[in-house]
Amino acid sequence: MRDVTAMTYRLSPSLLSADFAHLADEMARVGAADWIHVDVMDGHFVPNLTVGPPVVRRLARAAPKPLDVHLMVERPSRLLDDFLSADPGVLTLHVESDAPDVLKASLREIRARGARSGITLRPGTDVEALAPYLPLCDLVLVMSVEPGFGGQSFLPGAPDRIRAVRRMLDRCRPSCELEVDGGLTLDNLPLAAEAGANVFVVGHAIFGAPDVPARTELFLRRLAALAGETS
Ligand code: DX5
Ligand code: ZN
């Protein structure tokens, strides 16, 4: 049985909805959160392009909190060393993005370099595809939108997928973090938490707010209340 009291709820605001001309200021505005989520997109794995290793390295130096880097790129092993040199808190790879043996080696390398190793999957990929990687992972990310863009709606099938992953983790990796990413709002946060997630990526619902620090605090208070309910 999972000890819910041991799970720490974390907030990871996504810079994808921030003002890219002022990223250091934007990170400072969400500095009360636990991690800062950076979406790396290559225009191939997803139909959008964002930032690469040089920008992530500079962000890491300016960040008030550890970076939670989500790689949406083809064959991330090619770029692994570059991203690890930014010293991220978390580095997450997609199961669909590299050959299984290469992915396993990458996850081992992430851990060896002192970061949390993360694995994720598209909403259409069977959650069983995660199984071979779980012993090598510190975090599983369940996408609750199709990866590629911010500001989309939370997919109704996401809570069942979170529940299924939580069951897998309870069997073999109970201390593994379970993150959810896409379409989260103050309203559907409890749904994701009840399903078993403990790390919450929030883009538009934070950076689209008129007062970003106040909205960050509101999310943190909501998570503290949810943690109180489950303990
Ligand atoms: C989508 C990204 C998400 C995105 C979430 O591909 O992985 O991190 O920024 O943003 P919202 O919360 O706006 O859906
Ligand atoms: Zn993301």
Coordinates of C-alpha atoms and ligand atoms in Angstrom, one line a residue, residues 14 16-17 37 39 41 70 72 143 147-151 181-183 201-204, ligand 1:
S14 CA 5.8 25.7 -17.3
L16 CA 6.0 27.6 -22.4
S17 CA 3.3 30.1 -21.5
H37 CA 9.3 23.2 -16.1
D39 CA 9.6 22.3 -22.6
M41 CA 10.7 20.8 -28.6
H70 CA 10.8 17.8 -20.5
M72 CA 10.1 16.4 -26.8
M143 CA 0.7 13.8 -20.4
P147 CA 2.5 17.3 -26.4
G148 CA 3.5 20.4 -28.4
F149 CA 1.5 23.4 -27.2
G150 CA 0.4 25.2 -24.1
G151 CA -3.1 26.3 -23.2
D181 CA 1.4 17.9 -17.5
G182 CA -1.2 19.7 -19.6
G183 CA -4.4 21.6 -19.2
V201 CA 2.9 21.2 -14.3
V202 CA 0.9 24.3 -14.9
G203 CA 1.5 26.7 -17.8
H204 CA -1.3 28.8 -19.0
Ligands
DX5_1 C1 2.9 20.7 -23.7 C2 3.9 20.9 -22.6 C3 3.3 21.4 -21.4 C4 2.6 22.7 -21.4 C5 1.6 22.8 -20.3 O1 3.5 19.9 -24.7 O2 4.6 19.7 -22.3 O3 4.3 21.5 -20.4 O4 3.4 23.9 -21.3 O5 0.9 24.0 -20.4 P1 -0.6 24.2 -20.1 O6 -0.7 24.1 -18.6 O7 -0.9 25.5 -20.6 O8 -1.4 23.1 -20.7

